[in-house]
Amino acid sequence: QVQLVESGGGLVQAGGSLRLSCAASGSILRINTMGWYRQAPGKQRELVAMSISGGSTNYADFVKGRFAISRDNARNTVSLQMLSLKPEDTAVYYCYADVRGRDLRRNDYWGQGTQVTVSS
């Protein structure tokens, strides 16, 4: 089993910044993709940013130029630096990882979510 633990959410004023972090632990052979989704009240969960094995990244259009994802493969961690936050960024942010376990099985894992609230 693999656990993802997020930290760093909170309340911030519009224009402010926050940094989210996620650490994966457990029976991990390799993490393929690792990144962040978010879900606002009444809306579907959506991709925010993803770090793909090999170093490439993928961002949703609505965060390009404002958010930056970084990953430490040695520590199995991923972070999301969020700048110029807007009220519409308010959501629960979930860490995601596509993991190859030591049993060689590949599974998707999710963190418990961390609340980000941006006040206007």
mmCIF file of N, CA and C in Angstrom:
data_model
loop_
_atom_site.group_PDB
_atom_site.id
_atom_site.type_symbol
_atom_site.label_atom_id
_atom_site.label_comp_id
_atom_site.label_asym_id
_atom_site.label_seq_id
_atom_site.Cartn_x
_atom_site.Cartn_y
_atom_site.Cartn_z
ATOM 1 N N GLN A 1 0.827 -1.190 0.000
ATOM 2 C CA GLN A 1 0.000 0.000 0.000
ATOM 3 C C GLN A 1 0.863 1.242 0.000
ATOM 4 N N VAL A 2 0.281 2.301 -0.525
ATOM 5 C CA VAL A 2 0.981 3.580 -0.623
ATOM 6 C C VAL A 2 0.105 4.654 -0.002
ATOM 7 N N GLN A 3 0.715 5.545 0.730
ATOM 8 C CA GLN A 3 0.000 6.654 1.333
ATOM 9 C C GLN A 3 0.546 7.963 0.772
ATOM 10 N N LEU A 4 -0.373 8.890 0.515
ATOM 11 C CA LEU A 4 -0.007 10.240 0.091
ATOM 12 C C LEU A 4 -0.479 11.202 1.169
ATOM 13 N N VAL A 5 0.414 12.007 1.673
ATOM 14 C CA VAL A 5 0.081 12.963 2.720
ATOM 15 C C VAL A 5 0.378 14.369 2.223
ATOM 16 N N GLU A 6 -0.665 15.196 2.211
ATOM 17 C CA GLU A 6 -0.540 16.567 1.717
ATOM 18 C C GLU A 6 -0.393 17.538 2.883
ATOM 19 N N SER A 7 0.180 18.678 2.586
ATOM 20 C CA SER A 7 0.261 19.760 3.560
ATOM 21 C C SER A 7 0.337 21.073 2.809
ATOM 22 N N GLY A 8 0.021 22.154 3.528
ATOM 23 C CA GLY A 8 0.245 23.473 2.968
ATOM 24 C C GLY A 8 -0.983 24.246 2.554
ATOM 25 N N GLY A 9 -2.160 23.694 2.665
ATOM 26 C CA GLY A 9 -3.347 24.461 2.305
ATOM 27 C C GLY A 9 -3.628 25.538 3.337
ATOM 28 N N GLY A 10 -4.660 26.336 3.073
ATOM 29 C CA GLY A 10 -5.034 27.373 4.016
ATOM 30 C C GLY A 10 -5.839 28.466 3.382
ATOM 31 N N LEU A 11 -5.946 29.570 4.108
ATOM 32 C CA LEU A 11 -6.705 30.740 3.677
ATOM 33 C C LEU A 11 -5.737 31.840 3.278
ATOM 34 N N VAL A 12 -5.971 32.429 2.123
ATOM 35 C CA VAL A 12 -5.103 33.493 1.629
ATOM 36 C C VAL A 12 -5.945 34.512 0.880
ATOM 37 N N GLN A 13 -5.486 35.744 0.869
ATOM 38 C CA GLN A 13 -6.187 36.778 0.111
ATOM 39 C C GLN A 13 -5.847 36.672 -1.370
ATOM 40 N N ALA A 14 -6.743 37.174 -2.192
ATOM 41 C CA ALA A 14 -6.501 37.198 -3.634
ATOM 42 C C ALA A 14 -5.176 37.913 -3.916
ATOM 43 N N GLY A 15 -4.412 37.318 -4.823
ATOM 44 C CA GLY A 15 -3.099 37.845 -5.137
ATOM 45 C C GLY A 15 -1.981 37.230 -4.318
ATOM 46 N N GLY A 16 -2.347 36.491 -3.293
ATOM 47 C CA GLY A 16 -1.362 35.870 -2.430
ATOM 48 C C GLY A 16 -0.840 34.569 -2.992
ATOM 49 N N SER A 17 -0.044 33.893 -2.184
ATOM 50 C CA SER A 17 0.572 32.650 -2.621
ATOM 51 C C SER A 17 0.487 31.584 -1.540
ATOM 52 N N LEU A 18 0.543 30.352 -1.973
ATOM 53 C CA LEU A 18 0.597 29.197 -1.097
ATOM 54 C C LEU A 18 1.455 28.140 -1.761
ATOM 55 N N ARG A 19 2.007 27.273 -0.930
ATOM 56 C CA ARG A 19 2.781 26.146 -1.444
ATOM 57 C C ARG A 19 2.216 24.866 -0.852
ATOM 58 N N LEU A 20 1.822 23.959 -1.725
ATOM 59 C CA LEU A 20 1.330 22.649 -1.306
ATOM 60 C C LEU A 20 2.442 21.622 -1.471
ATOM 61 N N SER A 21 2.472 20.685 -0.558
ATOM 62 C CA SER A 21 3.444 19.598 -0.643
ATOM 63 C C SER A 21 2.748 18.273 -0.437
ATOM 64 N N CYS A 22 3.319 17.248 -1.035
ATOM 65 C CA CYS A 22 2.762 15.901 -0.916
ATOM 66 C C CYS A 22 3.915 14.909 -0.838
ATOM 67 N N ALA A 23 3.834 14.032 0.133
ATOM 68 C CA ALA A 23 4.855 13.000 0.300
ATOM 69 C C ALA A 23 4.218 11.625 0.169
ATOM 70 N N ALA A 24 4.818 10.793 -0.639
ATOM 71 C CA ALA A 24 4.348 9.421 -0.819
ATOM 72 C C ALA A 24 5.223 8.480 -0.012
ATOM 73 N N SER A 25 4.585 7.507 0.607
ATOM 74 C CA SER A 25 5.324 6.509 1.371
ATOM 75 C C SER A 25 4.646 5.159 1.228
ATOM 76 N N GLY A 26 5.425 4.114 1.537
ATOM 77 C CA GLY A 26 4.873 2.769 1.445
ATOM 78 C C GLY A 26 5.680 1.908 0.506
ATOM 79 N N SER A 27 4.998 0.943 -0.070
ATOM 80 C CA SER A 27 5.656 -0.030 -0.930
ATOM 81 C C SER A 27 5.783 0.529 -2.349
ATOM 82 N N ILE A 28 6.812 1.331 -2.558
ATOM 83 C CA ILE A 28 7.000 2.041 -3.821
ATOM 84 C C ILE A 28 8.243 1.534 -4.534
ATOM 85 N N LEU A 29 8.055 1.084 -5.765
ATOM 86 C CA LEU A 29 9.194 0.766 -6.606
ATOM 87 C C LEU A 29 9.550 1.977 -7.461
ATOM 88 N N ARG A 30 8.499 2.563 -8.035
ATOM 89 C CA ARG A 30 8.702 3.741 -8.870
ATOM 90 C C ARG A 30 7.384 4.510 -8.972
ATOM 91 N N ILE A 31 7.498 5.840 -8.954
ATOM 92 C CA ILE A 31 6.332 6.674 -9.207
ATOM 93 C C ILE A 31 6.411 7.171 -10.639
ATOM 94 N N ASN A 32 5.381 6.926 -11.396
ATOM 95 C CA ASN A 32 5.328 7.396 -12.775
ATOM 96 C C ASN A 32 4.906 8.857 -12.784
ATOM 97 N N THR A 33 3.645 9.139 -12.911
ATOM 98 C CA THR A 33 3.189 10.519 -12.842
ATOM 99 C C THR A 33 2.794 10.865 -11.409
ATOM 100 N N MET A 34 2.974 12.128 -11.070
ATOM 101 C CA MET A 34 2.634 12.596 -9.723
ATOM 102 C C MET A 34 2.232 14.047 -9.850
ATOM 103 N N GLY A 35 1.135 14.421 -9.224
ATOM 104 C CA GLY A 35 0.717 15.802 -9.372
ATOM 105 C C GLY A 35 -0.494 16.153 -8.555
ATOM 106 N N TRP A 36 -1.246 17.137 -9.068
ATOM 107 C CA TRP A 36 -2.329 17.739 -8.302
ATOM 108 C C TRP A 36 -3.605 17.877 -9.130
ATOM 109 N N TYR A 37 -4.715 17.576 -8.472
ATOM 110 C CA TYR A 37 -6.050 17.848 -8.975
ATOM 111 C C TYR A 37 -6.737 18.747 -7.956
ATOM 112 N N ARG A 38 -7.863 19.315 -8.358
ATOM 113 C CA ARG A 38 -8.653 20.081 -7.408
ATOM 114 C C ARG A 38 -10.138 19.882 -7.680
ATOM 115 N N GLN A 39 -10.912 20.105 -6.629
ATOM 116 C CA GLN A 39 -12.355 19.987 -6.755
ATOM 117 C C GLN A 39 -13.013 21.096 -5.953
ATOM 118 N N ALA A 40 -13.734 21.943 -6.659
ATOM 119 C CA ALA A 40 -14.480 23.017 -6.027
ATOM 120 C C ALA A 40 -15.898 22.513 -5.737
ATOM 121 N N PRO A 41 -16.593 23.141 -4.799
ATOM 122 C CA PRO A 41 -17.953 22.714 -4.467
ATOM 123 C C PRO A 41 -18.860 22.702 -5.697
ATOM 124 N N GLY A 42 -19.554 21.600 -5.902
ATOM 125 C CA GLY A 42 -20.479 21.492 -7.012
ATOM 126 C C GLY A 42 -19.839 21.249 -8.363
ATOM 127 N N LYS A 43 -18.522 21.073 -8.377
ATOM 128 C CA LYS A 43 -17.822 20.870 -9.652
ATOM 129 C C LYS A 43 -17.086 19.535 -9.640
ATOM 130 N N GLN A 44 -16.708 19.090 -10.836
ATOM 131 C CA GLN A 44 -15.943 17.858 -10.955
ATOM 132 C C GLN A 44 -14.483 18.108 -10.620
ATOM 133 N N ARG A 45 -13.833 17.030 -10.210
ATOM 134 C CA ARG A 45 -12.402 17.122 -9.963
ATOM 135 C C ARG A 45 -11.691 17.380 -11.289
ATOM 136 N N GLU A 46 -10.707 18.286 -11.255
ATOM 137 C CA GLU A 46 -10.001 18.654 -12.487
ATOM 138 C C GLU A 46 -8.497 18.667 -12.272
ATOM 139 N N LEU A 47 -7.791 18.403 -13.340
ATOM 140 C CA LEU A 47 -6.334 18.427 -13.297
ATOM 141 C C LEU A 47 -5.833 19.857 -13.095
ATOM 142 N N VAL A 48 -4.852 20.001 -12.230
ATOM 143 C CA VAL A 48 -4.181 21.284 -12.033
ATOM 144 C C VAL A 48 -2.792 21.231 -12.677
ATOM 145 N N ALA A 49 -1.995 20.301 -12.244
ATOM 146 C CA ALA A 49 -0.634 20.180 -12.773
ATOM 147 C C ALA A 49 -0.128 18.774 -12.536
ATOM 148 N N MET A 50 0.713 18.310 -13.441
ATOM 149 C CA MET A 50 1.218 16.944 -13.346
ATOM 150 C C MET A 50 2.685 16.917 -13.730
ATOM 151 N N SER A 51 3.443 16.139 -12.970
ATOM 152 C CA SER A 51 4.850 15.898 -13.291
ATOM 153 C C SER A 51 4.953 14.474 -13.807
ATOM 154 N N ILE A 52 5.435 14.350 -15.010
ATOM 155 C CA ILE A 52 5.472 13.060 -15.682
ATOM 156 C C ILE A 52 6.883 12.486 -15.592
ATOM 157 N N SER A 53 6.966 11.174 -15.403
ATOM 158 C CA SER A 53 8.260 10.516 -15.330
ATOM 159 C C SER A 53 9.101 10.893 -16.541
ATOM 160 N N GLY A 54 10.299 11.329 -16.295
ATOM 161 C CA GLY A 54 11.159 11.789 -17.380
ATOM 162 C C GLY A 54 11.367 13.275 -17.332
ATOM 163 N N GLY A 55 10.550 13.956 -16.531
ATOM 164 C CA GLY A 55 10.787 15.368 -16.296
ATOM 165 C C GLY A 55 9.811 16.337 -16.911
ATOM 166 N N SER A 56 8.964 15.886 -17.793
ATOM 167 C CA SER A 56 8.023 16.835 -18.403
ATOM 168 C C SER A 56 6.881 17.143 -17.448
ATOM 169 N N THR A 57 6.221 18.251 -17.716
ATOM 170 C CA THR A 57 5.115 18.682 -16.874
ATOM 171 C C THR A 57 3.918 19.039 -17.749
ATOM 172 N N ASN A 58 2.763 19.037 -17.105
ATOM 173 C CA ASN A 58 1.531 19.371 -17.797
ATOM 174 C C ASN A 58 0.710 20.255 -16.869
ATOM 175 N N TYR A 59 0.227 21.370 -17.380
ATOM 176 C CA TYR A 59 -0.557 22.306 -16.585
ATOM 177 C C TYR A 59 -1.914 22.556 -17.223
ATOM 178 N N ALA A 60 -2.906 22.758 -16.368
ATOM 179 C CA ALA A 60 -4.192 23.226 -16.866
ATOM 180 C C ALA A 60 -4.026 24.662 -17.347
ATOM 181 N N ASP A 61 -4.791 25.035 -18.352
ATOM 182 C CA ASP A 61 -4.655 26.385 -18.905
ATOM 183 C C ASP A 61 -4.895 27.458 -17.855
ATOM 184 N N PHE A 62 -5.778 27.189 -16.915
ATOM 185 C CA PHE A 62 -6.159 28.230 -15.964
ATOM 186 C C PHE A 62 -5.084 28.498 -14.904
ATOM 187 N N VAL A 63 -4.019 27.716 -14.883
ATOM 188 C CA VAL A 63 -2.952 27.978 -13.912
ATOM 189 C C VAL A 63 -1.608 28.276 -14.575
ATOM 190 N N LYS A 64 -1.555 28.207 -15.878
ATOM 191 C CA LYS A 64 -0.291 28.462 -16.564
ATOM 192 C C LYS A 64 0.216 29.860 -16.256
ATOM 193 N N GLY A 65 1.474 29.931 -15.887
ATOM 194 C CA GLY A 65 2.085 31.194 -15.546
ATOM 195 C C GLY A 65 1.905 31.601 -14.093
ATOM 196 N N ARG A 66 1.050 30.895 -13.368
ATOM 197 C CA ARG A 66 0.824 31.227 -11.959
ATOM 198 C C ARG A 66 1.287 30.117 -11.016
ATOM 199 N N PHE A 67 1.119 28.884 -11.427
ATOM 200 C CA PHE A 67 1.473 27.733 -10.596
ATOM 201 C C PHE A 67 2.690 27.031 -11.181
ATOM 202 N N ALA A 68 3.493 26.441 -10.303
ATOM 203 C CA ALA A 68 4.655 25.680 -10.745
ATOM 204 C C ALA A 68 4.755 24.397 -9.938
ATOM 205 N N ILE A 69 4.889 23.291 -10.635
ATOM 206 C CA ILE A 69 5.013 22.003 -9.969
ATOM 207 C C ILE A 69 6.476 21.589 -9.946
ATOM 208 N N SER A 70 6.879 20.996 -8.832
ATOM 209 C CA SER A 70 8.238 20.481 -8.726
ATOM 210 C C SER A 70 8.195 19.129 -8.032
ATOM 211 N N ARG A 71 9.187 18.330 -8.327
ATOM 212 C CA ARG A 71 9.159 16.950 -7.841
ATOM 213 C C ARG A 71 10.550 16.530 -7.412
ATOM 214 N N ASP A 72 10.602 15.775 -6.331
ATOM 215 C CA ASP A 72 11.853 15.203 -5.848
ATOM 216 C C ASP A 72 11.705 13.690 -5.916
ATOM 217 N N ASN A 73 12.285 13.082 -6.920
ATOM 218 C CA ASN A 73 12.115 11.643 -7.112
ATOM 219 C C ASN A 73 12.783 10.837 -6.008
ATOM 220 N N ALA A 74 13.862 11.346 -5.481
ATOM 221 C CA ALA A 74 14.572 10.619 -4.425
ATOM 222 C C ALA A 74 13.749 10.541 -3.146
ATOM 223 N N ARG A 75 12.947 11.578 -2.907
ATOM 224 C CA ARG A 75 12.150 11.632 -1.685
ATOM 225 C C ARG A 75 10.688 11.295 -1.922
ATOM 226 N N ASN A 76 10.316 11.032 -3.166
ATOM 227 C CA ASN A 76 8.920 10.732 -3.522
ATOM 228 C C ASN A 76 7.984 11.859 -3.082
ATOM 229 N N THR A 77 8.381 13.067 -3.375
ATOM 230 C CA THR A 77 7.550 14.211 -3.021
ATOM 231 C C THR A 77 7.246 15.056 -4.253
ATOM 232 N N VAL A 78 6.149 15.768 -4.169
ATOM 233 C CA VAL A 78 5.788 16.728 -5.207
ATOM 234 C C VAL A 78 5.224 17.961 -4.522
ATOM 235 N N SER A 79 5.546 19.116 -5.082
ATOM 236 C CA SER A 79 5.076 20.377 -4.514
ATOM 237 C C SER A 79 4.410 21.208 -5.598
ATOM 238 N N LEU A 80 3.556 22.103 -5.151
ATOM 239 C CA LEU A 80 2.868 23.011 -6.064
ATOM 240 C C LEU A 80 2.973 24.413 -5.490
ATOM 241 N N GLN A 81 3.751 25.243 -6.148
ATOM 242 C CA GLN A 81 3.855 26.647 -5.763
ATOM 243 C C GLN A 81 2.767 27.406 -6.493
ATOM 244 N N MET A 82 1.906 28.069 -5.733
ATOM 245 C CA MET A 82 0.766 28.773 -6.317
ATOM 246 C C MET A 82 0.933 30.270 -6.061
ATOM 247 N N LEU A 83 1.012 31.035 -7.123
ATOM 248 C CA LEU A 83 1.156 32.478 -7.047
ATOM 249 C C LEU A 83 -0.081 33.149 -7.634
ATOM 250 N N SER A 84 -0.230 34.420 -7.305
ATOM 251 C CA SER A 84 -1.331 35.217 -7.871
ATOM 252 C C SER A 84 -2.662 34.488 -7.760
ATOM 253 N N LEU A 85 -2.935 34.008 -6.577
ATOM 254 C CA LEU A 85 -4.153 33.221 -6.377
ATOM 255 C C LEU A 85 -5.400 34.071 -6.569
ATOM 256 N N LYS A 86 -6.423 33.411 -7.098
ATOM 257 C CA LYS A 86 -7.698 34.057 -7.367
ATOM 258 C C LYS A 86 -8.798 33.363 -6.576
ATOM 259 N N PRO A 87 -9.891 34.047 -6.293
ATOM 260 C CA PRO A 87 -10.996 33.393 -5.576
ATOM 261 C C PRO A 87 -11.467 32.113 -6.270
ATOM 262 N N GLU A 88 -11.391 32.079 -7.580
ATOM 263 C CA GLU A 88 -11.822 30.880 -8.303
ATOM 264 C C GLU A 88 -10.856 29.709 -8.154
ATOM 265 N N ASP A 89 -9.719 29.921 -7.522
ATOM 266 C CA ASP A 89 -8.811 28.820 -7.198
ATOM 267 C C ASP A 89 -9.232 28.091 -5.933
ATOM 268 N N THR A 90 -10.236 28.619 -5.252
ATOM 269 C CA THR A 90 -10.729 27.977 -4.036
ATOM 270 C C THR A 90 -11.243 26.582 -4.340
ATOM 271 N N ALA A 91 -10.696 25.601 -3.631
ATOM 272 C CA ALA A 91 -11.049 24.200 -3.877
ATOM 273 C C ALA A 91 -10.321 23.323 -2.870
ATOM 274 N N VAL A 92 -10.694 22.066 -2.862
ATOM 275 C CA VAL A 92 -9.887 21.060 -2.180
ATOM 276 C C VAL A 92 -8.882 20.527 -3.199
ATOM 277 N N TYR A 93 -7.629 20.569 -2.844
ATOM 278 C CA TYR A 93 -6.550 20.134 -3.732
ATOM 279 C C TYR A 93 -6.102 18.735 -3.304
ATOM 280 N N TYR A 94 -6.042 17.841 -4.296
ATOM 281 C CA TYR A 94 -5.701 16.445 -4.039
ATOM 282 C C TYR A 94 -4.390 16.092 -4.730
ATOM 283 N N CYS A 95 -3.540 15.451 -3.990
ATOM 284 C CA CYS A 95 -2.321 14.883 -4.560
ATOM 285 C C CYS A 95 -2.664 13.556 -5.219
ATOM 286 N N TYR A 96 -2.013 13.289 -6.335
ATOM 287 C CA TYR A 96 -2.244 12.054 -7.089
ATOM 288 C C TYR A 96 -0.902 11.430 -7.461
ATOM 289 N N ALA A 97 -0.862 10.111 -7.439
ATOM 290 C CA ALA A 97 0.352 9.423 -7.883
ATOM 291 C C ALA A 97 0.000 8.118 -8.571
ATOM 292 N N ASP A 98 0.674 7.885 -9.661
ATOM 293 C CA ASP A 98 0.591 6.624 -10.406
ATOM 294 C C ASP A 98 1.836 5.830 -10.020
ATOM 295 N N VAL A 99 1.623 4.759 -9.251
ATOM 296 C CA VAL A 99 2.745 4.104 -8.585
ATOM 297 C C VAL A 99 2.901 2.657 -9.045
ATOM 298 N N ARG A 100 4.151 2.286 -9.314
ATOM 299 C CA ARG A 100 4.499 0.875 -9.484
ATOM 300 C C ARG A 100 4.995 0.393 -8.129
ATOM 301 N N GLY A 101 4.274 -0.543 -7.519
ATOM 302 C CA GLY A 101 4.649 -1.031 -6.205
ATOM 303 C C GLY A 101 5.747 -2.080 -6.266
ATOM 304 N N ARG A 102 6.255 -2.404 -5.101
ATOM 305 C CA ARG A 102 7.307 -3.421 -5.035
ATOM 306 C C ARG A 102 6.783 -4.788 -5.442
ATOM 307 N N ASP A 103 5.455 -4.960 -5.438
ATOM 308 C CA ASP A 103 4.871 -6.205 -5.937
ATOM 309 C C ASP A 103 4.687 -6.164 -7.455
ATOM 310 N N LEU A 104 5.171 -5.075 -8.060
ATOM 311 C CA LEU A 104 5.155 -4.832 -9.499
ATOM 312 C C LEU A 104 3.785 -4.436 -10.034
ATOM 313 N N ARG A 105 2.813 -4.309 -9.147
ATOM 314 C CA ARG A 105 1.496 -3.859 -9.582
ATOM 315 C C ARG A 105 1.486 -2.346 -9.678
ATOM 316 N N ARG A 106 0.701 -1.860 -10.621
ATOM 317 C CA ARG A 106 0.594 -0.421 -10.849
ATOM 318 C C ARG A 106 -0.783 0.032 -10.406
ATOM 319 N N ASN A 107 -0.829 1.068 -9.575
ATOM 320 C CA ASN A 107 -2.083 1.587 -9.055
ATOM 321 C C ASN A 107 -2.057 3.102 -8.965
ATOM 322 N N ASP A 108 -3.263 3.681 -8.950
ATOM 323 C CA ASP A 108 -3.428 5.114 -8.710
ATOM 324 C C ASP A 108 -3.707 5.337 -7.236
ATOM 325 N N TYR A 109 -3.123 6.390 -6.697
ATOM 326 C CA TYR A 109 -3.346 6.733 -5.294
ATOM 327 C C TYR A 109 -3.686 8.211 -5.182
ATOM 328 N N TRP A 110 -4.488 8.513 -4.156
ATOM 329 C CA TRP A 110 -4.919 9.888 -3.894
ATOM 330 C C TRP A 110 -4.652 10.251 -2.442
ATOM 331 N N GLY A 111 -4.310 11.499 -2.227
ATOM 332 C CA GLY A 111 -4.223 12.009 -0.873
ATOM 333 C C GLY A 111 -5.605 12.329 -0.332
ATOM 334 N N GLN A 112 -5.630 12.763 0.912
ATOM 335 C CA GLN A 112 -6.908 13.035 1.565
ATOM 336 C C GLN A 112 -7.479 14.398 1.172
ATOM 337 N N GLY A 113 -6.672 15.218 0.562
ATOM 338 C CA GLY A 113 -7.107 16.548 0.144
ATOM 339 C C GLY A 113 -6.739 17.618 1.152
ATOM 340 N N THR A 114 -6.429 18.789 0.636
ATOM 341 C CA THR A 114 -6.136 19.936 1.486
ATOM 342 C C THR A 114 -6.901 21.141 0.959
ATOM 343 N N GLN A 115 -7.543 21.859 1.848
ATOM 344 C CA GLN A 115 -8.403 22.980 1.458
ATOM 345 C C GLN A 115 -7.575 24.224 1.159
ATOM 346 N N VAL A 116 -7.854 24.825 0.024
ATOM 347 C CA VAL A 116 -7.289 26.126 -0.322
ATOM 348 C C VAL A 116 -8.456 27.092 -0.503
ATOM 349 N N THR A 117 -8.439 28.160 0.262
ATOM 350 C CA THR A 117 -9.496 29.160 0.190
ATOM 351 C C THR A 117 -8.864 30.518 -0.108
ATOM 352 N N VAL A 118 -9.339 31.144 -1.170
ATOM 353 C CA VAL A 118 -8.822 32.444 -1.574
ATOM 354 C C VAL A 118 -9.938 33.466 -1.420
ATOM 355 N N SER A 119 -9.725 34.430 -0.557
ATOM 356 C CA SER A 119 -10.741 35.452 -0.308
ATOM 357 C C SER A 119 -10.524 36.647 -1.229
ATOM 358 N N SER A 120 -11.620 37.283 -1.589
ATOM 359 C CA SER A 120 -11.532 38.436 -2.507
ATOM 360 C C SER A 120 -11.359 39.737 -1.750
#
